[in-house]
Coordinates of C-alpha atoms in Angstrom, one line a residue:
Chain K
M1 CA 7.2 -21.2 -33.9
S2 CA 7.9 -22.8 -30.6
A3 CA 7.5 -26.3 -31.9
I4 CA 10.2 -28.3 -30.3
P5 CA 11.1 -31.5 -32.1
S6 CA 9.8 -34.5 -30.2
P7 CA 9.2 -38.2 -30.8
D8 CA 5.5 -37.5 -30.6
E9 CA 5.6 -35.3 -33.7
G10 CA 2.9 -36.1 -36.2
L11 CA 0.5 -37.7 -33.8
T12 CA -3.0 -36.3 -33.7
P13 CA -4.1 -34.8 -30.3
A14 CA -6.3 -37.8 -29.7
E15 CA -3.5 -40.2 -30.4
L16 CA -1.1 -38.3 -28.2
A17 CA -3.7 -38.3 -25.4
A18 CA -4.2 -42.0 -25.7
R19 CA -0.4 -42.7 -25.7
Y20 CA 0.1 -40.9 -22.4
G21 CA -3.2 -42.0 -20.8
L22 CA -4.8 -38.6 -20.7
A23 CA -8.5 -38.5 -20.1
V24 CA -11.1 -36.1 -21.5
S25 CA -11.5 -33.3 -19.1
G26 CA -15.0 -32.9 -17.5
A27 CA -16.4 -36.1 -18.8
R28 CA -19.2 -37.7 -16.8
P29 CA -18.1 -40.6 -14.7
S30 CA -20.0 -43.9 -14.6
L31 CA -22.8 -44.2 -12.0
V32 CA -20.7 -46.5 -9.7
E33 CA -17.7 -44.2 -10.0
Y34 CA -19.9 -41.2 -9.3
V35 CA -21.2 -42.7 -6.1
R36 CA -17.7 -43.5 -5.1
Q37 CA -16.6 -39.9 -5.7
L38 CA -19.6 -38.6 -3.8
W39 CA -18.7 -40.8 -0.9
S40 CA -15.2 -39.6 -0.8
R41 CA -16.6 -36.1 -0.5
R42 CA -18.8 -36.9 2.5
H43 CA -16.7 -34.7 4.8
F44 CA -17.0 -31.7 2.5
I45 CA -20.8 -32.3 2.2
L46 CA -21.2 -32.4 5.9
A47 CA -18.9 -29.4 6.6
F48 CA -20.6 -27.4 3.9
S49 CA -24.0 -28.0 5.3
Q50 CA -22.9 -27.1 8.8
A51 CA -21.1 -24.0 7.6
K52 CA -24.3 -22.9 5.8
L53 CA -26.3 -23.5 9.0
T54 CA -24.0 -21.5 11.2
A55 CA -23.5 -18.7 8.7
Q56 CA -27.3 -18.3 8.6
Y57 CA -27.5 -16.6 12.0
S58 CA -24.0 -15.4 12.6
Q59 CA -24.9 -11.7 12.3
A60 CA -27.8 -12.0 14.7
K61 CA -27.4 -10.9 18.3
L62 CA -29.0 -14.0 19.7
G63 CA -26.9 -16.1 17.3
Q64 CA -27.6 -19.8 17.2
L65 CA -30.6 -19.4 19.5
W66 CA -32.5 -18.6 16.4
Q67 CA -32.2 -22.2 15.3
V68 CA -34.8 -23.0 17.9
A69 CA -36.6 -19.7 18.1
T70 CA -37.5 -19.6 14.4
P71 CA -39.5 -22.9 14.4
L72 CA -41.0 -22.0 17.7
L73 CA -42.3 -18.7 16.3
N74 CA -43.5 -20.5 13.2
A75 CA -45.5 -22.9 15.3
A76 CA -47.0 -20.0 17.3
V77 CA -48.1 -18.2 14.2
Y78 CA -49.8 -21.3 12.7
Y79 CA -51.5 -22.0 16.0
F80 CA -52.8 -18.5 16.2
I81 CA -54.3 -18.6 12.7
F82 CA -55.5 -22.2 12.4
G83 CA -56.1 -23.1 16.0
I84 CA -57.7 -19.9 17.3
I85 CA -59.0 -18.0 14.3
L86 CA -60.0 -20.7 11.9
H87 CA -60.8 -23.5 14.3
A88 CA -59.3 -26.1 12.0
S89 CA -59.0 -28.7 14.8
R90 CA -62.4 -30.2 13.8
G91 CA -63.2 -32.0 17.0
M92 CA -59.6 -32.9 17.9
S93 CA -58.9 -32.1 21.5
H94 CA -56.5 -29.3 22.3
D95 CA -54.0 -31.8 23.6
V96 CA -53.9 -33.5 20.3
Y97 CA -54.4 -30.7 17.9
I98 CA -51.5 -28.5 19.0
P99 CA -48.8 -31.1 18.8
F100 CA -50.5 -32.3 15.6
L101 CA -50.2 -28.9 14.0
V102 CA -46.7 -28.3 15.2
T103 CA -45.5 -31.7 13.9
G104 CA -47.2 -31.0 10.6
V105 CA -45.6 -27.6 10.2
F106 CA -42.1 -28.9 11.0
V107 CA -42.2 -32.0 9.0
F108 CA -43.6 -30.2 6.0
T109 CA -41.1 -27.4 6.3
F110 CA -38.4 -29.9 6.2
T111 CA -39.5 -31.1 2.7
Q112 CA -40.4 -27.6 1.6
S113 CA -37.1 -26.0 2.4
S114 CA -35.2 -29.0 1.0
V115 CA -37.0 -28.4 -2.3
M116 CA -36.5 -24.7 -2.2
S117 CA -32.8 -24.9 -1.5
G118 CA -32.5 -27.7 -4.1
V119 CA -33.9 -25.5 -6.9
R120 CA -31.1 -23.1 -6.2
A121 CA -28.4 -25.6 -5.3
I122 CA -26.7 -25.4 -8.7
S123 CA -28.1 -22.1 -10.2
G124 CA -27.3 -20.2 -7.0
N125 CA -23.8 -21.6 -6.6
L126 CA -22.5 -21.2 -10.1
G127 CA -19.3 -19.6 -8.7
L128 CA -18.6 -22.8 -6.8
V129 CA -19.5 -25.1 -9.7
R130 CA -17.3 -23.1 -12.0
A131 CA -14.3 -22.9 -9.7
L132 CA -14.0 -26.3 -8.1
H133 CA -14.2 -29.9 -9.0
F134 CA -16.5 -32.1 -7.1
P135 CA -19.5 -34.3 -7.9
R136 CA -22.2 -31.8 -8.3
A137 CA -24.7 -33.9 -6.4
S138 CA -22.7 -32.8 -3.3
L139 CA -24.6 -29.5 -3.4
P140 CA -28.2 -30.6 -3.3
V141 CA -27.3 -33.4 -0.9
S142 CA -25.5 -30.9 1.3
F143 CA -28.5 -28.6 1.3
S144 CA -30.9 -31.3 2.3
L145 CA -28.5 -32.3 5.1
Q146 CA -28.6 -28.7 6.2
Q147 CA -32.4 -28.9 6.4
L148 CA -32.1 -32.2 8.3
Q149 CA -29.9 -30.5 10.9
Q150 CA -32.4 -27.6 11.0
L151 CA -35.2 -30.1 11.7
L152 CA -33.2 -31.7 14.5
F153 CA -33.2 -28.3 16.2
S154 CA -36.9 -28.0 15.6
M155 CA -37.4 -31.4 17.1
I156 CA -36.3 -30.0 20.5
V157 CA -39.2 -27.6 20.3
L158 CA -41.5 -30.4 19.1
F159 CA -40.6 -32.6 22.0
L160 CA -41.3 -29.8 24.5
V161 CA -44.7 -29.2 22.8
A162 CA -45.6 -32.8 22.9
I163 CA -44.6 -33.3 26.5
G164 CA -46.3 -30.0 27.4
F165 CA -49.6 -31.4 26.0
G166 CA -49.4 -34.7 27.7
S167 CA -47.7 -37.0 25.2
Y168 CA -44.7 -38.4 27.1
P169 CA -41.7 -40.2 25.6
G170 CA -42.3 -43.9 25.1
M171 CA -41.3 -46.7 22.9
S172 CA -43.2 -45.3 20.0
W173 CA -40.9 -42.3 19.9
L174 CA -38.2 -44.6 18.6
L175 CA -40.2 -44.7 15.3
I176 CA -39.1 -41.1 14.8
V177 CA -35.7 -42.3 13.6
P178 CA -36.8 -44.4 10.6
V179 CA -39.4 -41.8 9.7
L180 CA -36.7 -39.1 9.6
V181 CA -34.3 -41.4 7.6
L182 CA -37.1 -42.1 5.0
Q183 CA -38.2 -38.5 4.7
F184 CA -34.6 -37.4 4.4
L185 CA -34.1 -39.8 1.5
F186 CA -37.3 -38.6 -0.1
N187 CA -36.3 -35.0 0.3
T188 CA -32.8 -35.5 -1.1
G189 CA -34.2 -37.3 -4.1
L190 CA -36.6 -34.4 -4.7
A191 CA -33.9 -31.8 -4.2
L192 CA -31.7 -33.6 -6.8
I193 CA -34.6 -33.6 -9.3
V194 CA -35.4 -29.9 -8.9
A195 CA -31.7 -29.0 -8.8
R196 CA -31.2 -30.3 -12.3
M197 CA -34.4 -28.6 -13.5
G198 CA -33.4 -25.4 -11.7
A199 CA -30.0 -25.5 -13.2
K200 CA -31.5 -25.5 -16.7
T201 CA -34.4 -23.2 -15.9
P202 CA -33.6 -20.8 -13.0
D203 CA -37.2 -19.4 -13.3
L204 CA -38.3 -22.5 -11.3
A205 CA -37.2 -20.8 -8.2
Q206 CA -39.9 -18.2 -8.8
L207 CA -42.5 -20.8 -9.4
M208 CA -41.7 -23.2 -6.7
P209 CA -43.2 -21.3 -3.7
F210 CA -46.6 -21.5 -5.3
V211 CA -46.3 -25.2 -6.1
L212 CA -45.2 -25.9 -2.6
R213 CA -47.9 -23.9 -1.0
T214 CA -50.5 -25.8 -3.0
W215 CA -48.9 -29.0 -1.9
M216 CA -49.0 -27.8 1.7
Y217 CA -52.7 -27.1 1.7
T218 CA -53.5 -30.4 0.2
S219 CA -51.3 -32.4 2.6
G220 CA -53.2 -31.9 5.8
V221 CA -50.7 -29.9 7.6
M222 CA -53.3 -27.9 9.6
F223 CA -56.2 -30.4 9.5
S224 CA -56.7 -34.1 9.6
I225 CA -57.4 -35.5 6.1
S226 CA -59.6 -38.3 7.4
K227 CA -61.7 -35.9 9.5
M228 CA -61.9 -33.1 6.9
M229 CA -62.9 -35.6 4.1
A230 CA -65.2 -37.7 6.3
D231 CA -68.2 -37.3 4.0
R232 CA -66.2 -37.9 0.8
P233 CA -65.7 -41.2 -1.0
E234 CA -63.0 -43.4 0.5
W235 CA -60.8 -43.4 -2.6
A236 CA -60.5 -39.6 -2.5
V237 CA -59.4 -39.8 1.1
R238 CA -56.8 -42.5 0.3
L239 CA -55.6 -40.5 -2.7
L240 CA -54.8 -37.5 -0.4
Q241 CA -53.3 -39.8 2.2
V242 CA -50.7 -41.5 0.0
N243 CA -49.2 -38.1 -0.8
P244 CA -45.6 -38.5 0.5
A245 CA -45.7 -35.4 2.6
A246 CA -48.9 -36.5 4.3
I247 CA -47.4 -40.0 4.9
Y248 CA -44.3 -38.7 6.7
M249 CA -46.4 -36.2 8.7
D250 CA -48.8 -38.8 9.8
L251 CA -46.1 -41.3 10.7
M252 CA -44.3 -38.7 12.8
R253 CA -47.6 -37.7 14.6
F254 CA -48.4 -41.4 15.2
A255 CA -44.9 -41.9 16.7
L256 CA -45.1 -38.8 18.8
I257 CA -48.7 -38.1 19.9
D258 CA -50.5 -40.4 22.3
G259 CA -54.0 -39.4 21.2
Y260 CA -53.2 -39.9 17.5
G261 CA -53.7 -43.6 16.9
A262 CA -53.2 -46.0 14.0
S263 CA -56.8 -45.4 12.8
N264 CA -55.6 -42.1 11.3
L265 CA -53.1 -43.9 9.1
P266 CA -53.8 -45.3 5.7
P267 CA -53.3 -49.1 5.2
H268 CA -49.7 -50.2 4.3
V269 CA -48.4 -46.9 5.5
W270 CA -44.8 -48.1 6.1
A271 CA -44.6 -49.8 2.7
I272 CA -45.8 -46.5 1.0
A273 CA -43.3 -44.5 3.1
V274 CA -40.4 -46.8 2.0
F275 CA -41.6 -46.8 -1.6
W276 CA -41.6 -43.0 -1.8
A277 CA -38.2 -42.7 -0.2
V278 CA -36.4 -45.3 -2.3
A279 CA -38.1 -44.5 -5.6
V280 CA -37.7 -40.8 -5.4
F281 CA -34.1 -41.0 -4.1
A282 CA -32.9 -43.5 -6.6
G283 CA -34.7 -41.8 -9.5
G284 CA -33.6 -38.4 -8.5
F285 CA -30.0 -39.5 -8.1
V286 CA -29.8 -41.1 -11.6
Y287 CA -31.7 -38.1 -13.1
F288 CA -29.2 -35.7 -11.6
W289 CA -26.2 -37.7 -12.6
K290 CA -27.3 -37.9 -16.2
A291 CA -26.6 -34.2 -16.7
E292 CA -23.5 -34.1 -14.5
E293 CA -21.1 -32.7 -17.2
R294 CA -23.5 -29.9 -18.2
Y295 CA -23.9 -28.1 -14.8
G296 CA -22.3 -24.7 -14.8
R297 CA -22.8 -23.8 -18.4
G298 CA -25.0 -20.9 -17.3
Chain V
M1 CA 15.6 -17.0 -29.9
A2 CA 17.5 -20.2 -30.4
E3 CA 19.1 -19.6 -27.1
Q4 CA 15.8 -19.2 -25.4
N5 CA 14.4 -22.3 -27.0
A6 CA 17.4 -24.2 -25.8
E7 CA 16.8 -23.0 -22.3
H8 CA 13.1 -23.8 -22.6
T9 CA 13.9 -27.4 -23.5
A10 CA 16.6 -27.7 -20.9
R11 CA 14.2 -26.7 -18.2
Q12 CA 11.7 -29.2 -19.2
D13 CA 14.3 -31.9 -19.2
T14 CA 15.3 -31.2 -15.7
A15 CA 11.8 -31.7 -14.5
G16 CA 10.8 -35.4 -14.3
T17 CA 12.5 -38.2 -16.1
G18 CA 13.6 -36.2 -19.1
E19 CA 10.8 -37.6 -21.2
R20 CA 8.4 -34.9 -22.1
R21 CA 5.0 -36.0 -20.8
P22 CA 2.0 -34.0 -21.9
T23 CA -0.3 -32.9 -19.1
V24 CA -2.9 -31.0 -21.0
I25 CA -3.9 -31.3 -24.7
A26 CA -6.4 -28.9 -26.1
D27 CA -7.7 -29.9 -29.5
D28 CA -9.5 -27.3 -31.5
L29 CA -11.4 -26.1 -28.5
H30 CA -14.4 -23.9 -28.8
I31 CA -16.3 -22.5 -25.8
V32 CA -19.7 -20.8 -26.2
Y33 CA -21.5 -19.1 -23.3
R34 CA -25.2 -18.9 -23.3
V35 CA -26.6 -15.9 -21.5
N36 CA -30.2 -15.9 -20.4
G37 CA -32.2 -12.7 -20.7
A38 CA -29.4 -10.7 -22.3
K39 CA -31.1 -10.6 -25.7
T40 CA -30.7 -7.3 -27.3
G41 CA -34.0 -5.5 -27.7
K42 CA -36.7 -4.7 -25.3
G43 CA -36.4 -6.1 -21.8
S44 CA -40.0 -5.6 -20.9
A45 CA -42.3 -8.4 -19.6
T46 CA -44.4 -8.4 -22.8
A47 CA -41.2 -8.7 -24.9
A48 CA -40.2 -11.7 -22.8
L49 CA -43.6 -13.3 -23.2
S50 CA -43.6 -12.9 -27.0
R51 CA -40.1 -14.5 -27.1
I52 CA -41.4 -17.5 -25.2
L53 CA -44.4 -17.8 -27.5
K54 CA -42.2 -17.5 -30.6
R55 CA -40.0 -20.3 -29.5
G56 CA -37.6 -20.3 -32.3
E57 CA -33.9 -21.2 -32.2
E58 CA -33.4 -20.6 -28.5
R59 CA -34.9 -17.1 -28.3
G60 CA -34.0 -14.8 -25.5
V61 CA -30.6 -16.5 -25.2
R62 CA -27.5 -14.8 -26.4
K63 CA -24.4 -16.8 -27.3
V64 CA -20.9 -15.6 -26.6
H65 CA -18.2 -17.4 -28.5
A66 CA -15.5 -16.9 -25.9
V67 CA -12.8 -19.4 -27.2
R68 CA -12.4 -20.1 -30.9
G69 CA -10.4 -23.1 -31.9
V70 CA -7.5 -23.1 -29.5
S71 CA -5.0 -26.0 -29.7
F72 CA -1.9 -26.6 -27.7
V73 CA 0.0 -29.2 -25.7
S74 CA 1.5 -28.5 -22.3
Y75 CA 4.1 -30.7 -20.7
R76 CA 5.2 -31.7 -17.2
G77 CA 7.3 -29.0 -15.5
E78 CA 6.1 -26.1 -17.6
A79 CA 4.8 -22.9 -16.2
I80 CA 2.6 -21.3 -18.8
G81 CA 1.5 -17.7 -18.7
L82 CA -1.8 -16.7 -20.4
I83 CA -1.8 -13.1 -21.6
G84 CA -4.2 -11.1 -23.7
S85 CA -6.4 -8.0 -23.3
N86 CA -9.5 -8.1 -21.1
G87 CA -12.2 -10.4 -22.4
S88 CA -9.9 -12.3 -24.7
G89 CA -11.0 -15.6 -23.2
K90 CA -8.1 -16.4 -20.8
S91 CA -10.2 -17.3 -17.8
T92 CA -12.7 -19.2 -19.9
L93 CA -9.9 -21.2 -21.3
L94 CA -8.7 -22.1 -17.8
R95 CA -12.1 -23.2 -16.8
A96 CA -12.5 -25.3 -19.8
I97 CA -9.2 -27.0 -19.1
A98 CA -10.3 -27.7 -15.6
G99 CA -13.4 -29.4 -17.1
L100 CA -15.7 -26.8 -15.4
L101 CA -17.1 -25.4 -18.6
P102 CA -18.3 -27.9 -21.2
A103 CA -16.7 -27.5 -24.7
E104 CA -19.0 -26.6 -27.6
K105 CA -16.6 -28.3 -30.0
G106 CA -13.2 -29.9 -29.7
K107 CA -11.8 -31.6 -26.7
V108 CA -9.4 -31.1 -23.7
Y109 CA -7.4 -34.1 -22.5
T110 CA -5.8 -33.9 -19.2
D111 CA -3.5 -35.9 -17.0
G112 CA -5.1 -36.2 -13.6
Q113 CA -7.5 -33.5 -12.4
P114 CA -6.5 -30.0 -13.2
S115 CA -7.6 -27.6 -10.5
L116 CA -8.3 -23.9 -10.6
L117 CA -6.8 -21.9 -7.8
G118 CA -10.2 -20.6 -7.0
V119 CA -11.3 -21.8 -3.7
N120 CA -12.9 -18.4 -3.0
A121 CA -16.4 -19.6 -4.0
A122 CA -16.5 -22.2 -1.3
L123 CA -15.5 -19.8 1.5
M124 CA -18.1 -18.0 3.6
N125 CA -17.6 -14.5 4.9
D126 CA -19.6 -15.2 8.0
L127 CA -17.4 -18.0 9.2
T128 CA -14.1 -17.6 11.0
G129 CA -10.9 -17.9 9.1
E130 CA -10.2 -21.1 10.9
R131 CA -13.4 -22.8 9.7
N132 CA -12.8 -21.4 6.2
V133 CA -9.4 -23.1 6.1
I134 CA -11.1 -26.4 6.8
L135 CA -14.0 -25.8 4.5
G136 CA -11.8 -24.7 1.7
G137 CA -9.5 -27.6 2.1
L138 CA -12.4 -30.1 2.0
A139 CA -13.9 -28.3 -1.0
M140 CA -10.6 -28.9 -2.9
G141 CA -10.8 -32.5 -2.0
M142 CA -8.3 -32.7 0.8
S143 CA -9.0 -35.2 3.6
R144 CA -9.5 -34.0 7.2
E145 CA -6.1 -35.4 8.2
Q146 CA -4.3 -33.6 5.4
I147 CA -5.9 -30.3 6.5
K148 CA -5.0 -30.9 10.1
E149 CA -1.4 -31.5 9.0
R150 CA -1.2 -28.4 6.9
Y151 CA -3.4 -26.1 9.0
Q152 CA -0.5 -24.3 10.7
E153 CA 1.4 -24.1 7.5
I154 CA -1.6 -22.4 5.8
V155 CA -2.1 -19.9 8.6
D156 CA 1.6 -19.1 8.8
F157 CA 1.9 -18.6 5.1
S158 CA -1.1 -16.3 4.9
G159 CA 0.5 -14.2 7.7
I160 CA -3.0 -13.5 9.0
N161 CA -2.0 -14.0 12.6
E162 CA 1.0 -11.6 12.3
K163 CA -1.1 -8.7 13.6
G164 CA -3.0 -10.5 16.3
D165 CA -5.3 -13.5 16.5
F166 CA -7.4 -12.8 13.4
I167 CA -7.9 -16.4 12.3
T168 CA -10.6 -16.9 14.9
L169 CA -12.6 -13.9 13.6
P170 CA -15.2 -14.1 10.9
M171 CA -13.7 -13.4 7.4
R172 CA -16.0 -10.4 6.9
T173 CA -13.9 -8.6 9.4
Y174 CA -10.8 -9.0 7.3
S175 CA -9.4 -6.3 5.0
S176 CA -9.6 -7.2 1.3
G177 CA -5.8 -7.8 1.3
M178 CA -6.0 -10.2 4.2
A179 CA -8.9 -12.1 2.8
A180 CA -7.1 -12.5 -0.5
R181 CA -4.0 -13.7 1.2
L182 CA -5.9 -16.3 3.2
R183 CA -7.6 -17.5 0.0
F184 CA -4.4 -17.9 -1.8
S185 CA -2.8 -19.7 1.1
I186 CA -5.7 -22.2 1.3
A187 CA -5.7 -22.7 -2.5
A188 CA -2.0 -23.2 -2.7
A189 CA -1.9 -25.7 0.2
K190 CA -2.8 -28.6 -2.0
D191 CA -0.4 -30.3 -4.4
H192 CA -1.9 -30.2 -7.8
D193 CA -1.2 -32.2 -11.0
V194 CA -2.1 -29.2 -13.0
L195 CA -2.6 -25.9 -11.3
M196 CA -4.3 -22.9 -12.8
I197 CA -4.0 -19.5 -11.2
D198 CA -6.3 -16.6 -12.3
E199 CA -4.7 -13.3 -11.5
A200 CA -4.2 -14.3 -7.9
L201 CA -0.7 -12.7 -7.6
A202 CA -2.0 -9.2 -7.9
T203 CA -3.3 -9.4 -4.4
G204 CA -1.5 -8.7 -1.2
D205 CA 1.4 -6.5 -0.4
R206 CA 4.8 -6.8 -2.1
K207 CA 6.1 -9.2 0.6
F208 CA 3.2 -11.5 0.1
Q209 CA 3.5 -11.4 -3.7
K210 CA 7.1 -12.5 -3.4
R211 CA 6.1 -15.3 -1.1
S212 CA 3.3 -16.5 -3.5
E213 CA 5.6 -16.4 -6.5
E214 CA 8.0 -18.5 -4.5
R215 CA 5.2 -20.9 -3.7
I216 CA 4.2 -21.1 -7.4
R217 CA 7.7 -22.1 -8.4
E218 CA 7.6 -24.7 -5.7
L219 CA 4.3 -26.1 -6.9
R220 CA 5.7 -26.2 -10.4
K221 CA 8.6 -28.3 -9.2
E222 CA 6.4 -30.7 -7.2
A223 CA 3.6 -30.9 -9.7
G224 CA 3.1 -31.1 -13.4
T225 CA 2.1 -27.8 -15.0
V226 CA 1.2 -24.4 -13.8
F227 CA -1.0 -22.0 -15.8
L228 CA -1.0 -18.4 -14.8
V229 CA -3.3 -15.7 -16.0
S230 CA -2.0 -12.2 -15.3
H231 CA -1.9 -8.7 -16.7
N232 CA 1.3 -8.2 -14.9
N233 CA 4.1 -8.9 -17.4
K234 CA 6.7 -8.9 -14.6
S235 CA 5.1 -11.7 -12.6
I236 CA 4.7 -13.7 -15.9
R237 CA 8.4 -13.1 -16.6
D238 CA 9.3 -14.2 -13.0
T239 CA 7.3 -17.4 -13.0
C240 CA 6.6 -18.6 -16.5
N241 CA 8.8 -20.2 -19.1
R242 CA 6.2 -20.3 -21.8
V243 CA 3.4 -18.0 -22.8
L244 CA 0.2 -18.4 -24.7
W245 CA -1.2 -15.1 -26.1
L246 CA -5.0 -15.1 -26.6
E247 CA -6.8 -12.4 -28.5
R248 CA -10.5 -12.5 -29.2
G249 CA -10.6 -16.1 -28.2
E250 CA -8.0 -17.1 -30.7
L251 CA -4.5 -18.3 -30.0
R252 CA -2.3 -15.5 -31.4
M253 CA 1.0 -16.7 -30.3
D254 CA 2.6 -19.6 -28.4
G255 CA 6.2 -19.7 -27.4
P256 CA 9.0 -18.9 -24.9
T257 CA 8.1 -16.1 -22.5
E258 CA 10.5 -13.4 -23.7
E259 CA 9.6 -13.9 -27.3
V260 CA 5.9 -13.7 -26.9
L261 CA 6.0 -10.9 -24.3
K262 CA 8.2 -8.8 -26.7
E263 CA 5.5 -9.1 -29.4
Y264 CA 2.7 -8.5 -26.9
E265 CA 4.3 -5.4 -25.6
K266 CA 4.7 -4.2 -29.2
F267 CA 1.0 -4.9 -29.7
T268 CA -0.1 -3.1 -26.6
G269 CA 2.2 -0.2 -27.4
K270 CA 4.2 -0.4 -24.2

């Protein structure tokens, strides 16, 4: 009844859209275009991760001090249980074992919390996904970035622990940077994968803590794999050692702790570390992008 | 009616070059929501288990057919009101136009990126108003420079600082009216090709409502098309020149504001 005569009368909607250059709303962009869009949102990704980090402790009296206090307390609890009660050090001296344990806990927590926040990245932010337009990969990437910043706070504690137990800053500490970059790539890839899975099946958030705990106990967070498995066949030791979590932990310990030499590392350790980072990140990114237009359906 | 139609056309011609450029085309659009765990029947754990075991046609998932075959074309310079009773699919339709909800059937074509005036979700109550302005702006896709440029404008528009320096306090300390005003101000700061507003005008005091209606008219002039969902017939009359009436997910009427509102008021018994 409101039809106003127009020169476009008689065109089908699709033809009309084509004539004026209208695009289908909500269609998935090409991979290259997607990367470009994501890059143009880098400020949002960073600001969002920082905002989340700040909001975390904004109601606490001690405020941002908890950024450092939380990892410190974590390390203390693990030391109490594994160092004092269970004697998991297995012949490692005190000066090596404590930084060994703290490094392990922090580095593994970085991966663990990236995965946990990745699972909920989409399913826990449906409001945002349904209200605003942005490449959805911004969310899991932003959450891993938040965890990276959290780890940087933990690194302050870690440095203090290392120095306190006689490992002083040296050239090898520079290796921390590439290790962090590689682990961040790996974590982000993993977060992207679980984010897509968690968007389809929110139940994964319930399941994930168990998977992650199993992973933690097999990764040698509290014990040295090569010492614990000393009487087992070498292939079994190697199998546990190529586990990406174990690789990044061992590299970080190697960089940081004086008494933790190259003999504790599996062969080709850097190649494996790069492989995990690149393969999981690239694979995770493509996997996440493939479902881009379906996020937010609920 | 002829008069209104004439006015309707005239308004469109004054916007832009005089050629009627479509901005949004909806072609037989269907939207279906899938709701997990809302299956009628027993909600116990054993019932859930047996549903998983009996994997039939997506058991345990209920479908809600929210929009059923809506078609329309909107043009540059139009302000379109969406009316209908609660649950008639108005908000769902907006989200689908914005490309935020995938269509079950049919298609939506748009010129540029339609955006929903719904920056709320990106804001965090624990952060200061100041940081939320920046975060919200970035979430809408503004650059840091653009935000810096408009920052003062946003704060002034919201009127948050009229009663003291509230912008540096966390948003959780704001009254609901203040928070709503800040949200609207952030969302309205960006120039949009196609802007969609979901009952945002109901918030704030009378003075602020006037100011936001003013801003919407401005956005309409600058941009292409404005969509407005509201249960307030007055604010629809004040801002819109065309109205779509949705009922049970179907388009019941589409035409000039007065004409559709008259029918709608008859229908709702006002």
